[in-house]
Coordinates of C-alpha atoms in Angstrom, one line a residue:
Chain A
X708 CA -61.2 31.0 -193.1
X709 CA -58.0 32.6 -194.0
X710 CA -57.9 36.4 -195.1
X711 CA -55.5 37.2 -198.7
X712 CA -53.4 40.4 -198.5
X713 CA -52.2 39.6 -201.6
X714 CA -51.7 37.3 -204.7
X715 CA -53.6 33.9 -204.1
X716 CA -51.2 32.6 -201.3
X717 CA -52.8 33.1 -197.9
X718 CA -50.6 34.8 -195.5
X719 CA -50.0 34.2 -192.3
X720 CA -50.0 37.6 -189.9
X721 CA -50.2 38.5 -185.9
X722 CA -48.8 39.8 -183.3
X723 CA -46.1 37.6 -183.0
X724 CA -44.1 37.2 -179.7
X725 CA -40.9 39.0 -179.1
X726 CA -37.2 37.6 -179.8
X727 CA -36.1 34.2 -180.6
X728 CA -39.4 32.8 -179.8
X729 CA -41.1 36.0 -182.2
X730 CA -39.0 34.4 -184.2
X731 CA -39.0 30.5 -184.2
X732 CA -42.9 31.6 -184.4
X733 CA -43.3 33.3 -187.1
X734 CA -41.1 30.9 -188.9
X735 CA -43.7 28.0 -187.5
X736 CA -46.1 30.2 -189.5
X737 CA -44.8 31.0 -192.5
X738 CA -44.2 27.7 -192.8
X739 CA -47.4 26.4 -191.7
X740 CA -49.1 28.4 -194.1
X741 CA -49.6 26.7 -197.3
X742 CA -49.9 23.0 -195.0
X743 CA -52.4 25.4 -194.2
X744 CA -54.3 26.0 -197.4
X745 CA -54.1 22.8 -198.6
X746 CA -55.0 20.9 -195.5
X747 CA -57.5 23.2 -194.3
X748 CA -60.4 22.2 -192.2
X749 CA -62.4 23.5 -195.5
X750 CA -62.6 23.0 -199.0
X751 CA -60.9 26.6 -200.8
X752 CA -61.3 27.1 -204.2
X753 CA -60.6 29.6 -206.1
X754 CA -62.4 30.7 -210.0
X755 CA -62.1 32.4 -213.0
X756 CA -65.2 35.3 -213.4
X757 CA -66.4 32.4 -215.8
X758 CA -66.0 29.8 -212.6
X759 CA -63.5 28.2 -214.6
X760 CA -61.7 26.1 -211.7
X761 CA -58.4 27.7 -211.4
X762 CA -56.7 26.4 -207.8
X763 CA -58.6 23.9 -205.4
X764 CA -56.9 22.9 -202.0
X765 CA -56.2 19.2 -201.0
X766 CA -59.1 19.1 -198.6
X767 CA -62.0 20.3 -201.2
X768 CA -59.9 17.2 -204.0
X769 CA -60.6 14.2 -200.9
X770 CA -63.9 15.6 -200.1
X771 CA -64.8 14.7 -204.2
X772 CA -61.9 12.1 -204.7
X773 CA -60.8 14.1 -207.4
X774 CA -57.5 14.6 -208.8
X775 CA -55.4 18.5 -209.1
X776 CA -55.3 17.7 -213.1
X777 CA -58.7 16.9 -213.8
X778 CA -60.2 20.3 -212.2
X779 CA -58.0 23.3 -212.7
X780 CA -58.2 24.9 -215.7
X781 CA -60.5 22.2 -217.0
X782 CA -64.0 22.2 -215.4
X783 CA -66.1 25.0 -213.5
X784 CA -67.1 25.4 -210.2
X785 CA -70.8 24.7 -211.2
X786 CA -69.8 21.6 -212.6
X787 CA -68.8 20.1 -209.2
X788 CA -72.9 20.8 -208.0
X789 CA -75.6 18.6 -208.7
X790 CA -78.8 20.1 -211.1
X791 CA -80.7 21.5 -208.2
X792 CA -77.1 22.6 -207.0
X793 CA -76.4 24.5 -210.5
X794 CA -79.7 25.4 -211.2
X795 CA -79.7 27.7 -207.9
X796 CA -75.8 28.9 -208.7
X797 CA -77.2 30.0 -211.5
X798 CA -80.2 32.6 -210.6
X799 CA -79.3 33.0 -206.8
X800 CA -76.4 32.8 -206.1
X801 CA -73.5 34.0 -208.4
X802 CA -76.3 37.2 -209.1
X803 CA -75.8 37.8 -205.8
X804 CA -72.5 37.3 -205.9
X805 CA -71.5 39.6 -208.5
X806 CA -74.2 42.4 -207.7
X807 CA -72.5 42.3 -204.4
X808 CA -69.0 41.1 -204.3
X809 CA -69.7 37.9 -201.1
X810 CA -72.1 36.0 -200.3
X811 CA -72.5 33.6 -197.5
X812 CA -73.7 29.9 -195.6
X813 CA -75.5 29.0 -199.1
X814 CA -76.6 25.7 -198.4
X815 CA -75.1 23.2 -201.8
X816 CA -74.9 19.9 -202.4
X817 CA -71.2 18.6 -204.2
X818 CA -71.7 15.5 -206.5
X819 CA -67.8 13.7 -205.7
X820 CA -66.7 11.4 -208.5
X821 CA -67.7 8.3 -207.2
X822 CA -71.7 9.9 -208.0
X823 CA -72.2 9.8 -204.2
X824 CA -73.3 13.8 -202.6
X825 CA -71.4 15.8 -200.3
X826 CA -73.7 18.9 -198.5
X827 CA -71.4 22.2 -197.6
X828 CA -72.1 25.9 -196.8
X829 CA -70.6 27.7 -199.8
X830 CA -69.1 31.5 -198.8
X831 CA -67.8 33.5 -202.0
X832 CA -65.8 36.7 -202.3
X833 CA -64.9 38.2 -205.9
X834 CA -60.8 39.8 -205.4
X835 CA -60.5 43.0 -207.5
X836 CA -57.6 44.6 -208.6
X837 CA -56.9 47.7 -207.8
X838 CA -59.2 49.9 -209.7
X839 CA -61.3 47.7 -208.8
X840 CA -61.8 44.7 -211.6
X841 CA -63.0 41.9 -210.4
X842 CA -60.2 38.6 -210.7
X843 CA -60.9 35.8 -209.8
X844 CA -63.5 34.2 -207.5
X845 CA -62.4 32.8 -204.1
X846 CA -64.8 30.4 -202.5
X847 CA -64.7 28.6 -199.1
X848 CA -66.8 25.2 -198.9
X849 CA -67.5 24.2 -194.9
X850 CA -68.9 20.7 -194.8
X851 CA -72.3 20.9 -193.4
X852 CA -72.5 16.8 -193.6
X853 CA -72.8 16.7 -189.7
X854 CA -74.9 19.6 -189.8
X855 CA -77.0 17.9 -192.0
X856 CA -77.3 14.8 -190.3
X857 CA -78.1 17.2 -187.2
X858 CA -81.1 18.7 -189.6
X859 CA -82.0 14.9 -190.2
X860 CA -82.3 14.1 -186.8
X861 CA -83.8 17.9 -186.0
X862 CA -87.0 16.7 -189.1
X863 CA -86.7 13.0 -187.4
X864 CA -87.3 14.8 -183.9
X865 CA -90.3 17.1 -185.5
X866 CA -91.7 13.9 -187.8
X867 CA -91.7 11.7 -184.3
X868 CA -93.2 14.6 -182.3
X869 CA -95.9 14.8 -184.9
X870 CA -96.8 11.1 -184.6
X871 CA -96.4 11.2 -180.9
X872 CA -99.6 14.4 -181.7
X873 CA -101.3 12.2 -184.3
X874 CA -101.2 9.8 -181.5
X875 CA -102.4 11.7 -178.9
X876 CA -104.9 12.4 -180.7
X877 CA -106.4 8.7 -182.0
X878 CA -106.5 8.6 -178.0
X879 CA -108.1 11.4 -177.6
X880 CA -110.6 10.1 -179.9
X881 CA -110.9 6.8 -178.5
X882 CA -111.2 8.7 -175.1
X883 CA -114.3 10.5 -176.3
X884 CA -115.8 7.9 -178.6
X885 CA -115.3 5.8 -175.1
X886 CA -117.3 8.4 -173.0
X887 CA -120.4 8.9 -175.2
X888 CA -120.4 4.8 -174.6
X889 CA -120.6 5.1 -171.6
X890 CA -123.0 8.7 -171.5
X891 CA -125.6 6.8 -174.0
X892 CA -125.5 3.6 -171.8
X893 CA -125.9 5.7 -168.6
X894 CA -129.0 6.7 -170.4
X895 CA -130.1 4.1 -171.5
X896 CA -129.8 2.6 -167.8
X897 CA -131.4 5.9 -166.5
X898 CA -134.6 5.3 -169.2
X899 CA -134.3 1.7 -168.0
X900 CA -135.0 3.2 -164.4
X901 CA -137.6 5.5 -164.5
X902 CA -139.5 3.2 -167.0
X903 CA -138.9 0.4 -164.3
X904 CA -139.8 3.2 -161.1
X905 CA -142.8 3.4 -163.3
X906 CA -144.0 0.0 -163.1
X907 CA -143.4 0.2 -159.3
X908 CA -146.3 2.7 -158.6
X909 CA -149.5 3.3 -160.0
X910 CA -150.3 5.6 -162.9
X911 CA -152.4 7.1 -161.1
X912 CA -155.0 6.8 -158.0
X913 CA -158.2 6.8 -158.2
X914 CA -160.1 8.5 -155.3
X915 CA -162.7 6.6 -152.7
X916 CA -165.9 8.9 -153.2
X917 CA -165.7 11.2 -150.2
X918 CA -162.1 10.8 -150.7
X919 CA -159.1 13.7 -151.6
X920 CA -155.7 11.8 -152.7
X921 CA -152.6 13.3 -153.6
X922 CA -149.6 11.5 -154.1
X923 CA -146.2 12.7 -154.2
X924 CA -142.9 10.3 -155.9
X925 CA -139.2 11.9 -155.4
X926 CA -136.6 10.3 -157.6
X927 CA -133.1 11.3 -155.7
X928 CA -130.9 9.8 -158.7
X929 CA -132.0 8.7 -162.3
X930 CA -129.2 6.4 -162.1
X931 CA -130.9 3.8 -159.5
X932 CA -134.4 2.7 -158.9
X933 CA -135.7 3.3 -155.3
X934 CA -137.5 1.3 -153.0
X935 CA -140.2 3.1 -152.1
X936 CA -143.5 2.1 -153.1
X937 CA -147.7 3.0 -152.6
X938 CA -150.9 1.8 -153.4
X939 CA -154.7 2.4 -153.3
X940 CA -157.0 0.2 -154.3
X941 CA -161.0 -0.8 -153.8
X942 CA -161.5 -4.1 -151.3
X943 CA -164.6 -5.5 -150.5
X944 CA -167.8 -4.1 -148.9
X945 CA -166.6 -0.2 -149.9
X946 CA -163.8 -0.2 -148.5
X947 CA -159.9 0.3 -149.7
X948 CA -156.8 -1.1 -149.4
X949 CA -154.1 1.7 -149.0
X950 CA -150.1 1.1 -148.5
X951 CA -147.1 3.0 -148.5
X952 CA -143.9 1.7 -147.7
X953 CA -140.0 1.3 -148.1
X954 CA -137.6 -1.7 -149.3
X955 CA -134.4 -1.7 -148.0
X956 CA -131.2 -0.3 -151.2
X957 CA -132.0 0.7 -154.8
X958 CA -131.5 -0.4 -158.4
X959 CA -133.1 -3.9 -159.5
X960 CA -132.4 -6.2 -156.2
X961 CA -134.7 -3.7 -154.5
X962 CA -136.8 -3.4 -157.3
X963 CA -137.5 -6.8 -157.6
X964 CA -138.5 -7.2 -154.0
X965 CA -140.5 -4.0 -154.3
X966 CA -141.6 -5.6 -157.3
X967 CA -143.1 -8.7 -155.0
X968 CA -144.3 -6.6 -152.0
X969 CA -146.6 -4.2 -153.6
X970 CA -148.2 -7.4 -155.5
X971 CA -148.3 -9.2 -152.2
X972 CA -149.5 -6.5 -150.6
X973 CA -152.6 -6.5 -153.0
X974 CA -153.2 -9.9 -153.6
X975 CA -153.4 -10.6 -149.8
X976 CA -155.2 -7.6 -149.0
X977 CA -157.7 -9.6 -151.6
X978 CA -158.0 -12.0 -149.8
X979 CA -157.7 -11.3 -146.2
X980 CA -158.2 -7.8 -145.9
X981 CA -156.7 -7.5 -141.7
X982 CA -153.7 -4.9 -142.4
X983 CA -151.8 -7.7 -139.2
X984 CA -152.7 -10.7 -141.8
X985 CA -152.0 -9.0 -145.3
X986 CA -148.7 -7.6 -143.5
X987 CA -147.6 -10.9 -141.5
X988 CA -148.5 -12.6 -145.3
X989 CA -145.9 -10.4 -146.8
X990 CA -143.3 -11.1 -143.9
X991 CA -144.0 -14.5 -145.3
X992 CA -142.9 -13.5 -148.8
X993 CA -140.0 -12.2 -148.2
X994 CA -138.5 -14.1 -145.0
X995 CA -138.9 -17.2 -147.7
X996 CA -137.3 -15.5 -150.9
X997 CA -134.4 -14.0 -148.7
X998 CA -132.3 -15.0 -146.6
X999 CA -128.7 -15.2 -145.3
X1000 CA -126.3 -12.1 -145.8
X1001 CA -127.9 -10.7 -148.8
X1002 CA -131.4 -9.7 -146.7
X1003 CA -133.8 -7.2 -148.3
X1004 CA -136.7 -6.3 -146.1
X1005 CA -139.4 -2.9 -146.1
X1006 CA -141.0 -1.1 -144.3
X1007 CA -144.1 -0.5 -144.6
X1008 CA -148.0 1.2 -143.5
X1009 CA -151.1 -1.2 -144.6
X1010 CA -154.6 0.1 -144.4
X1011 CA -158.1 -0.6 -144.5
X1012 CA -160.5 2.7 -145.1
X1013 CA -163.9 1.6 -144.2
X1014 CA -167.0 5.0 -144.9
X1015 CA -169.0 5.7 -141.7
X1016 CA -172.0 5.6 -143.4
X1017 CA -174.3 7.7 -142.7
X1018 CA -171.4 10.0 -141.7
X1019 CA -169.2 11.9 -144.3
X1020 CA -166.5 10.2 -142.1
X1021 CA -163.6 7.3 -142.6
X1022 CA -162.7 5.4 -140.4
X1023 CA -158.9 4.3 -140.7
X1024 CA -157.4 1.0 -140.2
X1025 CA -153.6 0.8 -139.9
X1026 CA -150.7 -1.8 -139.2
X1027 CA -148.0 -0.7 -139.0
X1028 CA -144.5 -2.8 -140.0
X1029 CA -141.4 -0.9 -138.5
X1030 CA -142.4 2.2 -140.9
X1031 CA -142.3 5.9 -139.7
X1032 CA -145.4 7.1 -138.1
X1033 CA -148.6 8.4 -140.4
X1034 CA -150.0 12.1 -138.9
X1035 CA -152.8 13.4 -138.5
X1036 CA -153.7 16.4 -138.9
X1037 CA -156.9 17.5 -137.6
X1038 CA -160.0 20.1 -139.4
X1039 CA -159.1 22.2 -135.8
X1040 CA -155.8 22.3 -136.3
X1041 CA -153.8 20.5 -134.3
X1042 CA -151.3 17.7 -135.3
X1043 CA -149.8 14.6 -134.9
X1044 CA -147.8 11.0 -135.1
X1045 CA -150.6 7.7 -135.1
X1046 CA -147.6 5.7 -133.2
X1047 CA -147.2 2.2 -134.1
X1048 CA -144.4 1.7 -131.7
X1049 CA -142.6 -1.6 -131.4
X1050 CA -143.9 -2.9 -135.6
X1051 CA -141.2 -4.6 -136.6
X1052 CA -139.4 -4.9 -140.1
X1053 CA -141.7 -6.4 -142.6
X1054 CA -138.6 -10.0 -144.3
X1055 CA -136.3 -10.4 -141.5
X1056 CA -137.6 -12.6 -138.4
X1057 CA -140.5 -15.4 -139.4
X1058 CA -142.9 -14.2 -137.1
X1059 CA -142.6 -10.3 -135.9
X1060 CA -144.5 -8.2 -134.6
X1061 CA -146.5 -5.6 -136.0
X1062 CA -148.6 -2.9 -134.9
X1063 CA -152.1 -1.8 -134.9
X1064 CA -154.1 2.1 -134.4
X1065 CA -156.9 3.2 -135.8
X1066 CA -157.9 6.3 -136.0
X1067 CA -161.2 8.2 -137.7
X1068 CA -160.8 10.4 -140.1
X1069 CA -164.1 13.5 -140.2
X1070 CA -164.5 16.9 -142.8
X1071 CA -161.2 18.5 -142.6
X1072 CA -158.7 15.6 -141.4
X1073 CA -156.3 15.0 -143.6
X1074 CA -153.6 12.2 -143.2
X1075 CA -150.0 11.9 -144.6
X1076 CA -148.1 8.8 -145.2
X1077 CA -144.5 9.0 -146.0
X1078 CA -140.7 7.5 -146.3
X1079 CA -137.5 7.8 -144.6
X1080 CA -135.6 9.8 -147.7
X1081 CA -137.7 13.3 -146.2
X1082 CA -137.1 12.8 -142.6
X1083 CA -133.3 11.6 -143.1
X1084 CA -132.6 14.0 -145.5
X1085 CA -129.0 16.1 -145.3
X1086 CA -129.7 19.7 -143.6
X1087 CA -126.5 20.9 -143.1
X1088 CA -123.5 20.9 -146.1
X1089 CA -120.9 18.3 -146.0
X1090 CA -118.0 18.6 -143.6
X1091 CA -119.8 20.8 -141.4
X1092 CA -121.4 19.5 -137.7
X1093 CA -124.4 20.1 -135.3
X1094 CA -126.9 17.6 -134.8
X1095 CA -127.5 14.7 -136.7
X1096 CA -127.2 16.6 -139.7
X1097 CA -130.5 15.8 -140.9
X1098 CA -134.2 16.7 -141.0
X1099 CA -135.7 15.1 -138.8
X1100 CA -139.1 13.5 -137.7
X1101 CA -140.1 16.7 -135.2
X1102 CA -139.0 19.3 -137.9
X1103 CA -141.9 17.1 -140.1
X1104 CA -144.4 17.6 -137.7
X1105 CA -143.5 21.4 -137.0
X1106 CA -144.0 22.2 -140.6
X1107 CA -147.3 20.1 -141.4
X1108 CA -149.0 21.0 -138.2
X1109 CA -148.2 24.9 -140.0
X1110 CA -150.5 24.0 -143.0
X1111 CA -153.1 22.3 -140.5
X1112 CA -156.1 22.2 -141.3
X1113 CA -155.8 21.0 -144.7
X1114 CA -155.9 18.8 -147.8
X1115 CA -154.5 16.3 -150.2
X1116 CA -153.0 18.1 -152.6
X1117 CA -152.3 21.1 -150.6
X1118 CA -150.7 19.1 -147.8
X1119 CA -148.3 17.5 -150.6
X1120 CA -147.8 20.4 -153.1
X1121 CA -146.0 22.2 -149.6
X1122 CA -144.3 19.0 -149.0
X1123 CA -143.3 18.9 -152.6
X1124 CA -141.6 22.9 -152.3
X1125 CA -140.4 21.6 -148.5
X1126 CA -138.5 18.6 -150.8
X1127 CA -137.1 21.3 -153.0
X1128 CA -136.2 23.6 -150.5
X1129 CA -134.3 20.5 -149.1
X1130 CA -132.9 20.0 -153.0
X1131 CA -130.1 17.7 -152.7
X1132 CA -129.5 17.0 -148.5
X1133 CA -133.1 14.5 -150.2
X1134 CA -131.0 11.7 -151.0
X1135 CA -133.3 8.3 -150.8
X1136 CA -136.0 8.6 -153.2
X1137 CA -138.8 9.4 -151.2
X1138 CA -143.0 8.5 -151.5
X1139 CA -146.2 11.0 -150.1
X1140 CA -149.5 9.8 -149.8
X1141 CA -151.9 12.3 -148.4
X1142 CA -155.5 11.5 -148.0
X1143 CA -158.2 13.6 -146.4
X1144 CA -162.0 14.1 -146.1
X1145 CA -163.5 17.7 -147.8
X1146 CA -166.0 19.5 -146.3
X1147 CA -169.5 18.2 -147.1
X1148 CA -170.1 21.2 -150.4
X1149 CA -173.1 21.7 -148.5
X1150 CA -172.0 22.8 -145.3
X1151 CA -170.2 25.9 -144.9
X1152 CA -165.9 24.7 -143.7
X1153 CA -165.9 26.3 -140.5
Chain B
X965 CA -120.8 13.6 -142.2
X966 CA -118.2 11.2 -141.2
X967 CA -116.2 8.3 -142.8
X968 CA -116.6 4.9 -141.8
X969 CA -114.1 3.4 -139.7
X970 CA -114.2 -0.8 -138.7
X971 CA -112.3 -2.3 -136.8
X972 CA -111.9 -5.8 -135.9
X973 CA -110.7 -7.1 -132.2
X974 CA -110.7 -10.5 -130.7
X975 CA -112.0 -11.8 -127.1
X976 CA -112.0 -15.2 -125.6
X977 CA -115.7 -15.3 -126.6
X978 CA -116.0 -14.4 -130.4
X979 CA -114.7 -11.1 -132.9
X980 CA -115.8 -7.6 -131.9
X981 CA -116.4 -5.6 -134.7
X982 CA -116.4 -2.0 -134.5
X983 CA -118.2 1.1 -136.7
X984 CA -117.9 3.8 -136.7
X985 CA -118.9 7.1 -138.6
X986 CA -122.3 7.3 -141.1
X987 CA -122.8 3.8 -141.8
X988 CA -125.5 4.7 -145.0
X989 CA -126.1 3.3 -148.2
X990 CA -122.3 5.4 -149.6
X991 CA -120.5 3.2 -147.0
X992 CA -122.0 0.3 -145.8
X993 CA -119.8 -2.6 -148.6
X994 CA -116.7 -2.0 -147.0
X995 CA -118.1 -3.0 -144.3
X996 CA -120.3 -5.6 -145.0
X997 CA -116.7 -6.8 -147.0
X998 CA -114.6 -6.2 -143.2
X999 CA -118.5 -8.5 -142.0
X1000 CA -118.1 -10.9 -144.3
X1001 CA -115.0 -11.6 -144.1
X1002 CA -115.5 -13.0 -139.7
X1003 CA -115.9 -15.9 -139.0
X1004 CA -117.3 -16.4 -135.3
X1005 CA -116.9 -20.6 -134.1
X1006 CA -120.6 -22.2 -133.3
X1007 CA -121.8 -20.8 -130.2
X1008 CA -119.5 -17.8 -130.1
X1009 CA -120.2 -14.4 -129.8
X1010 CA -120.3 -11.9 -132.6
X1011 CA -120.1 -8.6 -131.1
X1012 CA -121.3 -5.3 -132.8
X1013 CA -119.9 -2.5 -131.4
X1014 CA -121.4 0.8 -132.7
X1015 CA -120.5 3.3 -130.2
X1016 CA -118.6 5.6 -132.6
X1017 CA -122.2 5.0 -135.4
X1018 CA -123.2 8.4 -136.1
X1019 CA -125.6 7.6 -139.0
X1020 CA -127.9 4.6 -139.5
X1021 CA -130.0 4.5 -142.4
X1022 CA -131.7 1.7 -144.3
X1023 CA -128.6 -0.2 -145.8
X1024 CA -126.8 -0.2 -142.5
X1025 CA -129.6 -1.6 -141.4
X1026 CA -129.5 -4.1 -143.7
X1027 CA -125.7 -4.7 -142.9
X1028 CA -127.1 -5.5 -139.1
X1029 CA -129.3 -7.5 -140.2
X1030 CA -126.6 -9.3 -142.7
X1031 CA -124.2 -9.6 -139.3
X1032 CA -127.0 -11.8 -137.8
X1033 CA -127.7 -14.1 -140.6
X1034 CA -124.3 -13.9 -141.3
X1035 CA -123.1 -15.9 -137.5
X1036 CA -126.6 -17.9 -137.2
X1037 CA -125.0 -19.0 -140.6
X1038 CA -122.1 -19.7 -138.8
X1039 CA -123.8 -21.6 -135.7
X1040 CA -123.1 -18.6 -133.4
X1041 CA -124.8 -16.0 -131.7
X1042 CA -124.3 -12.0 -132.3
X1043 CA -125.0 -8.7 -129.8
X1044 CA -125.3 -5.3 -130.3
X1045 CA -122.4 -3.1 -127.7
X1046 CA -123.1 0.6 -128.0
X1047 CA -126.1 1.6 -129.5
X1048 CA -126.0 5.3 -130.3
X1049 CA -130.0 7.3 -128.7
X1050 CA -130.4 8.0 -132.7
X1051 CA -129.7 4.7 -133.7
X1052 CA -131.6 3.2 -130.9
X1053 CA -134.8 5.2 -132.1
X1054 CA -135.0 3.9 -135.5
X1055 CA -133.6 0.2 -134.0
X1056 CA -137.1 1.1 -131.7
X1057 CA -139.4 2.4 -135.6
X1058 CA -138.4 -0.4 -136.9
X1059 CA -138.2 -3.1 -133.9
X1060 CA -134.9 -4.2 -133.9
X1061 CA -134.6 -3.5 -130.5
X1062 CA -136.3 -6.8 -130.2
X1063 CA -134.2 -9.0 -132.3
X1064 CA -130.9 -7.8 -131.4
X1065 CA -129.8 -8.6 -128.1
X1066 CA -128.0 -5.4 -126.8
X1067 CA -125.5 -4.2 -124.2
X1068 CA -124.0 -0.4 -123.1
X1069 CA -120.8 -1.6 -123.8
X1070 CA -118.3 -4.6 -126.0
X1071 CA -117.1 -5.3 -122.5
X1072 CA -120.5 -5.7 -121.1
X1073 CA -121.4 -7.8 -124.4
X1074 CA -118.8 -10.3 -123.6
X1075 CA -118.7 -10.5 -120.1
X1076 CA -122.7 -11.5 -120.5
X1077 CA -121.4 -14.3 -122.9
X1078 CA -118.9 -15.2 -120.7
X1079 CA -120.7 -15.7 -117.7
X1080 CA -123.4 -17.4 -119.7
X1081 CA -121.2 -19.7 -121.3
X1082 CA -119.5 -20.9 -117.8
X1083 CA -122.7 -21.7 -115.9

């Protein structure tokens, strides 16, 4: 902006160098003052106080496409504005200018001769006479097309950012919906797994006359069906069959084997209740059904309980196929494994060795059958070393020895507490089955 | 708990598969893939070296039985080497010690097999 010293002509002022150079410099500035006004990089406009155009520079004329004589003395400043600009001029620009004597940085739109619009930044000052009377209004107009383009660009960038945010929101909503669908599916599968698990276990165990029975099934994962199973059921002549086992693996494939094992054991026991014959039968079925690189086998204890007529006791004949030994807790407080060494996994080879043992259960005795989910529970936190980090057979024998003498329900309750203590360390399903011979009611407990 | 590592090397009598670490429900699928990729020729010996095995549950036993059936499917034979005491105890309980030929080291297994096939 050029500050005028007097009249309408701008003056060149400055600290000019001395001597010839100074004279040349001064002359150049004087010479260029008019040119500077006419061809300045901004528009200059002087109007009377009523807005009538008195003087306009070439730059502004070229922007608008008017000839000088079309404007000077014929048009007012507001005639150069768009309708919106005129309104703004009337309501804000002119009142502020007359009040303050100057106004700057106002964005307005000019309307060119050909009707096109041009954004400008307008600054006006009122020139007053020596006695303070307003004489005329000087206005500079800066081309704001670049700035408008910048603002348009900003707006576009903001719109793009908005769109990107909306897109992200949509993606997030889609992901959330997918997550909900997955979660619903997982819950559906959990329900399915729980239902399937229930079909693999007896709803409740009916205790033979003269025996107490308790069982517990610990589900390590709600997502997958485990392969443990047990049952207790009547056979002919007052004897009872019982079994407890563990099919390798988890999931639907293991559940199918568990189901097959359970029904085969019951059917085979009715056909020939000899424990070795029952397990041999199961072995035939499993080896026939599952071959190749997807072998399915199980470890199982099968027993036949026969009441000893004349006493309150029972005889338990046990056959083992690769299963951890049962634990016998005597009325006298002693505890020991019922070893069945050498009994081979059922379902691996055509003619497995099946180990047997027979034990007499008297009043106060308890026998416990379990699967290795308990003995192989992790006892050391992940990443820690020491021992093999598993609960182990010896620890279980010690734990149950402390219970003896006990009863089936008490032993199962204590072992449930143990499973709770081991917590997430129990990463495989665990089945527990306990049988005990109660003391006769008439006979005082020792 | 240690991660499972499997390595395979060739010997004059057939492949030796080394399985080290915990062989359980979580790690067995990876080892199984390695196992099924092996093709012991007819009449040859697949040695599964368990010297570095730190744990083996029923899934691990399934894998060893799958290895046995895999070898048999190729008209090959299988032997275990370096079965750790804890795993040997499980083998005793499950009767697997009577199913698998077992040697102190993979070299023993290979030497015995070589001697047997020469005679």
